[in-house]
């Protein structure tokens, strides 16, 4: 019997940033206990696929709320510190970040929940705040380039012996069948959790994000209006995110809930650019050019992300799938750890969320 035969088999559904990071944490902490297979329709080399959200992310750390949520703070502070430490690798980029608030004043902002998590935090002086806003903050944040970061994660896992299977999974029972009778499944399917038979989480919904990828080497900082504040009624927000190396910048964008449209709206693209130029005159440089227009669907969930251990009954039976029989015929409960529903925070919550999910293995 080989050493790998002594290890329990873990199957991770999904090869986005969450699924890959889970694989990294497992193979770092528990390489002696588990062998890992990642099964997904879309892989890190499928960077033009709109079937998953990770290629299209802005991929920086940015606050999505002015109010403290302990779970969010726990997950994102771990991730922020991890990314900050990775800058020497060239995979992450530490940059200044200005956020303008149309409602929150300096008194409220000086104690905002993330002030001790980010670096170099300060409240902007009145003369630094554009017309139409009453407050703002500046701090140092991190950004990631998905086109480099996702392949790096995959290569790390390949070097550790992780097996990748390019396949679409329709039911949670199929995943259990791949894992085997004593296996474990991590469900990191994002929007797929809505249609994955046996999960069918109707709390999952898309948030449409349209962005512009530009070459703009003179842009050296992130800038944003906060989500849910100061945005247009049709879901437009303004932000710019420089990426590590190459002088590329992601400019956004839209935040349109329950919108499944993945086509580019060029009227929206025009307004995105015009609004960004107002706050970042460096975009007017002769060095700037538009590389592509992009649309991605953020995999959100009402009530927030789901990180939870569930035991499903096998053999798997569903009213939605007829004549489908797996190889596991013995009646038993099969462990599934759900890790999905992060909306636009997948990258910035990835390491903390993966660690939290992997810690659930001790309950199996």
Coordinates of C-alpha atoms in Angstrom, one line a residue, residues 1-343:
X1 CA 0.0 0.0 0.0
X2 CA 1.4 3.4 -0.9
X3 CA 1.6 6.3 1.5
X4 CA -1.1 8.2 -0.5
X5 CA -3.5 5.2 0.0
X6 CA -3.3 5.9 3.8
X7 CA -4.6 9.5 3.3
X8 CA -8.2 10.5 3.2
X9 CA -9.3 11.9 -0.1
X10 CA -10.5 15.5 -0.3
X11 CA -12.3 16.8 -3.4
X12 CA -12.6 20.6 -3.8
X13 CA -15.3 21.7 -6.1
X14 CA -14.2 25.0 -7.8
X15 CA -10.9 26.3 -9.0
X16 CA -11.4 30.0 -8.3
X17 CA -9.4 31.9 -5.7
X18 CA -11.4 30.3 -2.8
X19 CA -11.0 26.7 -4.0
X20 CA -7.3 27.1 -4.8
X21 CA -6.6 28.8 -1.5
X22 CA -8.4 26.0 0.4
X23 CA -6.1 23.5 -1.4
X24 CA -3.0 25.5 -0.4
X25 CA -4.0 25.6 3.3
X26 CA -4.8 21.9 3.3
X27 CA -1.5 20.9 1.7
X28 CA 0.4 23.3 4.1
X29 CA -1.2 22.2 7.3
X30 CA -2.3 18.6 6.6
X31 CA -0.1 17.2 3.9
X32 CA 0.4 14.0 5.9
X33 CA -3.4 13.4 6.3
X34 CA -5.1 14.2 3.0
X35 CA -4.6 13.9 -0.7
X36 CA -6.4 16.6 -2.7
X37 CA -8.3 16.7 -6.0
X38 CA -9.7 19.9 -7.4
X39 CA -12.6 19.4 -9.8
X40 CA -13.9 22.4 -11.8
X41 CA -15.4 23.3 -15.2
X42 CA -13.2 26.4 -15.3
X43 CA -9.5 26.4 -14.4
X44 CA -6.9 29.2 -13.8
X45 CA -5.9 29.0 -17.5
X46 CA -9.5 29.9 -18.5
X47 CA -8.9 33.6 -17.9
X48 CA -11.4 34.7 -20.5
X49 CA -14.2 32.5 -19.2
X50 CA -17.2 34.3 -17.7
X51 CA -18.3 31.0 -16.1
X52 CA -16.5 32.0 -12.9
X53 CA -15.7 35.3 -11.3
X54 CA -12.1 35.1 -10.2
X55 CA -10.5 36.2 -13.5
X56 CA -12.6 39.4 -13.5
X57 CA -12.1 40.6 -10.0
X58 CA -10.6 44.0 -9.0
X59 CA -8.7 41.9 -6.5
X60 CA -7.6 44.5 -3.9
X61 CA -8.5 45.0 -0.3
X62 CA -11.4 47.5 0.0
X63 CA -14.0 48.0 2.7
X64 CA -17.5 46.9 1.6
X65 CA -19.2 48.4 4.7
X66 CA -18.5 51.1 7.2
X67 CA -19.9 48.9 10.0
X68 CA -17.8 46.2 11.9
X69 CA -18.7 42.6 11.3
X70 CA -16.5 40.4 13.5
X71 CA -16.4 37.5 11.0
X72 CA -15.5 39.8 8.2
X73 CA -12.7 41.4 10.3
X74 CA -11.3 38.0 11.3
X75 CA -11.2 36.6 7.7
X76 CA -10.0 39.8 6.0
X77 CA -7.4 40.8 8.6
X78 CA -5.7 37.4 8.1
X79 CA -5.8 37.8 4.4
X80 CA -4.6 41.4 4.4
X81 CA -1.5 40.4 6.5
X82 CA -0.8 37.4 4.2
X83 CA -1.0 39.5 1.0
X84 CA 1.1 42.3 2.6
X85 CA 3.9 39.8 3.4
X86 CA 3.8 38.5 -0.2
X87 CA 4.8 41.8 -1.9
X88 CA 8.4 40.7 -2.3
X89 CA 7.2 37.9 -4.5
X90 CA 5.7 40.4 -7.0
X91 CA 2.3 38.8 -6.7
X92 CA 0.9 41.6 -4.6
X93 CA 1.3 45.4 -4.7
X94 CA 1.1 47.8 -1.8
X95 CA -0.4 51.1 -2.9
X96 CA -2.0 54.2 -1.4
X97 CA -5.8 54.2 -1.3
X98 CA -8.1 57.2 -1.0
X99 CA -11.9 56.7 -0.3
X100 CA -14.3 59.7 -0.5
X101 CA -17.5 59.6 1.5
X102 CA -20.5 61.7 0.7
X103 CA -22.1 61.1 4.1
X104 CA -19.5 60.1 6.7
X105 CA -17.6 63.0 8.3
X106 CA -14.2 63.1 9.9
X107 CA -15.5 62.3 13.4
X108 CA -17.1 59.1 12.3
X109 CA -14.2 58.1 10.0
X110 CA -11.4 58.4 12.6
X111 CA -12.7 55.3 14.4
X112 CA -13.8 53.3 11.4
X113 CA -13.5 49.5 12.0
X114 CA -10.6 48.8 9.6
X115 CA -8.3 51.6 10.7
X116 CA -5.9 49.3 12.6
X117 CA -6.0 46.5 10.0
X118 CA -4.7 48.5 7.1
X119 CA -1.4 50.4 7.1
X120 CA -0.7 54.2 7.3
X121 CA -4.4 55.1 8.0
X122 CA -5.4 58.7 8.3
X123 CA -8.5 60.9 7.8
X124 CA -8.2 63.3 4.9
X125 CA -8.1 67.0 5.6
X126 CA -11.0 69.2 4.3
X127 CA -8.8 70.6 1.5
X128 CA -8.1 67.1 0.3
X129 CA -11.7 66.2 -0.2
X130 CA -13.4 66.9 -3.6
X131 CA -16.6 68.8 -4.0
X132 CA -19.7 66.7 -3.3
X133 CA -18.1 64.8 -0.4
X134 CA -17.9 65.6 3.3
X135 CA -15.2 63.1 4.4
X136 CA -12.5 60.7 3.3
X137 CA -9.7 58.5 4.4
X138 CA -6.3 57.4 3.1
X139 CA -4.3 54.3 3.8
X140 CA -2.0 51.7 2.2
X141 CA -3.7 48.7 0.8
X142 CA -2.8 45.6 -1.3
X143 CA -3.8 44.7 -4.9
X144 CA -3.4 41.4 -6.7
X145 CA -3.3 40.5 -10.4
X146 CA -5.6 37.5 -11.0
X147 CA -3.8 36.7 -14.3
X148 CA -0.6 36.0 -12.4
X149 CA -1.9 35.0 -9.0
X150 CA -4.3 32.2 -10.0
X151 CA -1.7 30.3 -12.1
X152 CA 0.8 30.7 -9.3
X153 CA -1.6 29.1 -6.8
X154 CA -2.3 26.3 -9.2
X155 CA 1.4 25.7 -9.9
X156 CA 2.0 25.6 -6.1
X157 CA -0.6 22.9 -5.7
X158 CA 0.6 20.9 -8.7
X159 CA 4.1 20.9 -7.1
X160 CA 2.5 19.5 -3.9
X161 CA 0.8 16.6 -5.8
X162 CA -2.7 18.1 -6.0
X163 CA -4.7 16.5 -8.9
X164 CA -6.8 18.8 -11.2
X165 CA -9.8 17.4 -13.0
X166 CA -11.5 19.6 -15.6
X167 CA -15.1 18.5 -15.4
X168 CA -18.5 20.0 -14.7
X169 CA -20.2 18.5 -11.6
X170 CA -24.0 18.6 -11.6
X171 CA -24.8 17.0 -8.2
X172 CA -23.1 16.9 -4.8
X173 CA -23.5 13.1 -5.1
X174 CA -21.1 13.1 -8.1
X175 CA -18.5 14.9 -6.0
X176 CA -19.0 12.4 -3.2
X177 CA -18.5 9.6 -5.7
X178 CA -15.2 11.0 -6.8
X179 CA -14.0 11.4 -3.2
X180 CA -14.9 7.9 -2.3
X181 CA -16.6 6.3 0.8
X182 CA -14.3 7.9 3.3
X183 CA -13.7 11.1 1.5
X184 CA -14.6 14.8 2.1
X185 CA -15.9 17.4 -0.2
X186 CA -15.3 21.2 -0.1
X187 CA -18.0 23.1 -2.0
X188 CA -16.4 26.3 -3.4
X189 CA -18.6 26.6 -6.4
X190 CA -19.6 30.3 -6.0
X191 CA -22.7 31.0 -8.1
X192 CA -22.7 27.3 -8.9
X193 CA -24.0 26.6 -5.4
X194 CA -27.4 27.9 -6.6
X195 CA -27.8 25.1 -9.2
X196 CA -25.6 22.3 -7.8
X197 CA -28.2 19.5 -7.2
X198 CA -28.2 18.6 -3.5
X199 CA -27.2 22.1 -2.5
X200 CA -29.5 24.4 -4.5
X201 CA -28.9 27.4 -2.3
X202 CA -31.5 30.0 -3.5
X203 CA -29.9 32.7 -1.3
X204 CA -27.0 32.8 -3.9
X205 CA -27.3 35.6 -6.4
X206 CA -25.0 37.5 -8.9
X207 CA -23.8 41.1 -8.6
X208 CA -22.8 42.2 -12.1
X209 CA -19.5 44.1 -12.4
X210 CA -18.5 45.9 -15.5
X211 CA -14.9 47.2 -15.6
X212 CA -12.3 48.6 -18.0
X213 CA -8.7 47.2 -18.0
X214 CA -6.4 50.0 -19.0
X215 CA -2.7 50.6 -19.4
X216 CA -2.1 53.6 -17.2
X217 CA 1.4 53.6 -15.7
X218 CA 1.0 57.1 -14.2
X219 CA -1.8 55.8 -11.9
X220 CA 0.0 54.9 -8.7
X221 CA -2.9 54.8 -6.2
X222 CA -6.3 53.2 -5.6
X223 CA -9.3 55.5 -5.4
X224 CA -13.0 54.7 -4.7
X225 CA -16.4 55.8 -3.5
X226 CA -17.7 53.3 -0.9
X227 CA -20.1 50.6 -2.1
X228 CA -23.7 51.5 -1.1
X229 CA -22.9 55.2 -0.7
X230 CA -22.8 57.8 -3.3
X231 CA -23.5 55.4 -6.2
X232 CA -25.9 56.0 -9.1
X233 CA -29.3 54.4 -8.9
X234 CA -28.4 52.0 -11.7
X235 CA -25.6 50.5 -9.7
X236 CA -22.6 52.5 -11.0
X237 CA -19.7 53.1 -8.6
X238 CA -16.3 54.7 -9.2
X239 CA -12.9 53.0 -8.4
X240 CA -9.5 52.5 -9.9
X241 CA -7.1 49.7 -8.9
X242 CA -3.5 49.6 -10.1
X243 CA -2.2 46.0 -10.5
X244 CA 1.2 44.6 -9.7
X245 CA 3.7 45.2 -12.6
X246 CA 2.9 46.1 -16.2
X247 CA 1.3 49.5 -15.3
X248 CA -2.2 48.0 -15.7
X249 CA -5.3 49.5 -13.9
X250 CA -8.8 48.1 -13.3
X251 CA -11.3 50.9 -13.6
X252 CA -14.9 50.4 -12.5
X253 CA -17.5 49.9 -12.4
X254 CA -21.0 48.6 -11.7
X255 CA -22.5 46.8 -8.7
X256 CA -25.8 45.5 -10.0
X257 CA -27.5 42.9 -7.9
X258 CA -29.4 40.0 -9.6
X259 CA -28.2 41.0 -13.0
X260 CA -27.0 38.0 -15.0
X261 CA -26.1 39.9 -18.2
X262 CA -22.5 39.2 -19.1
X263 CA -22.4 41.4 -22.2
X264 CA -20.6 44.7 -22.3
X265 CA -22.8 47.9 -22.2
X266 CA -20.7 50.5 -24.0
X267 CA -22.8 53.4 -22.7
X268 CA -21.9 52.2 -19.2
X269 CA -18.2 51.8 -20.3
X270 CA -18.2 55.5 -21.3
X271 CA -19.6 56.7 -18.0
X272 CA -17.2 54.5 -16.1
X273 CA -14.2 56.2 -17.8
X274 CA -15.6 59.7 -17.6
X275 CA -16.3 59.4 -13.8
X276 CA -12.8 57.8 -13.2
X277 CA -11.1 60.7 -15.0
X278 CA -12.7 63.2 -12.7
X279 CA -10.9 61.7 -9.7
X280 CA -7.7 60.5 -11.4
X281 CA -6.4 63.0 -13.9
X282 CA -3.5 60.7 -14.5
X283 CA -5.8 58.7 -16.7
X284 CA -5.6 61.5 -19.2
X285 CA -1.9 60.9 -19.8
X286 CA -0.8 60.1 -23.4
X287 CA 0.6 56.9 -22.0
X288 CA -2.9 55.6 -21.1
X289 CA -4.9 53.3 -23.3
X290 CA -7.8 51.0 -22.9
X291 CA -6.9 47.3 -23.2
X292 CA -10.3 45.6 -22.7
X293 CA -13.9 46.0 -21.5
X294 CA -14.9 43.3 -19.0
X295 CA -18.0 41.9 -17.3
X296 CA -18.0 39.4 -14.4
X297 CA -20.6 38.2 -12.0
X298 CA -19.7 38.4 -8.3
X299 CA -21.0 35.3 -6.4
X300 CA -23.0 36.8 -3.5
X301 CA -25.3 35.3 -1.0
X302 CA -28.1 36.8 1.1
X303 CA -27.0 36.8 4.7
X304 CA -23.3 36.7 3.8
X305 CA -20.8 33.9 3.0
X306 CA -21.5 30.3 4.0
X307 CA -18.7 28.5 5.7
X308 CA -20.3 25.4 7.2
X309 CA -20.0 21.7 7.6
X310 CA -23.0 19.7 6.4
X311 CA -23.5 15.9 6.4
X312 CA -25.5 14.7 3.4
X313 CA -27.1 11.3 3.2
X314 CA -25.8 8.7 0.8
X315 CA -26.7 7.1 -1.5
X316 CA -27.5 10.5 -3.0
X317 CA -31.1 10.7 -4.2
X318 CA -32.7 13.8 -5.8
X319 CA -36.1 14.4 -7.5
X320 CA -34.1 16.4 -10.1
X321 CA -31.9 13.6 -11.3
X322 CA -33.4 10.3 -12.5
X323 CA -31.5 7.1 -13.1
X324 CA -28.2 8.5 -11.6
X325 CA -26.5 6.0 -9.4
X326 CA -23.1 6.5 -7.7
X327 CA -20.7 3.8 -6.6
X328 CA -21.4 4.5 -2.9
X329 CA -24.4 2.3 -2.1
X330 CA -24.0 2.0 1.7
X331 CA -26.3 4.3 3.7
X332 CA -24.1 6.8 5.4
X333 CA -23.7 10.5 6.1
X334 CA -21.1 12.2 3.9
X335 CA -19.2 15.4 5.0
X336 CA -19.4 18.5 2.8
X337 CA -17.8 21.8 3.8
X338 CA -19.4 24.7 2.1
X339 CA -17.3 27.8 1.3
X340 CA -19.1 30.2 -1.0
X341 CA -21.1 33.4 -1.2
X342 CA -18.3 36.0 -0.9
X343 CA -19.6 38.5 -3.5

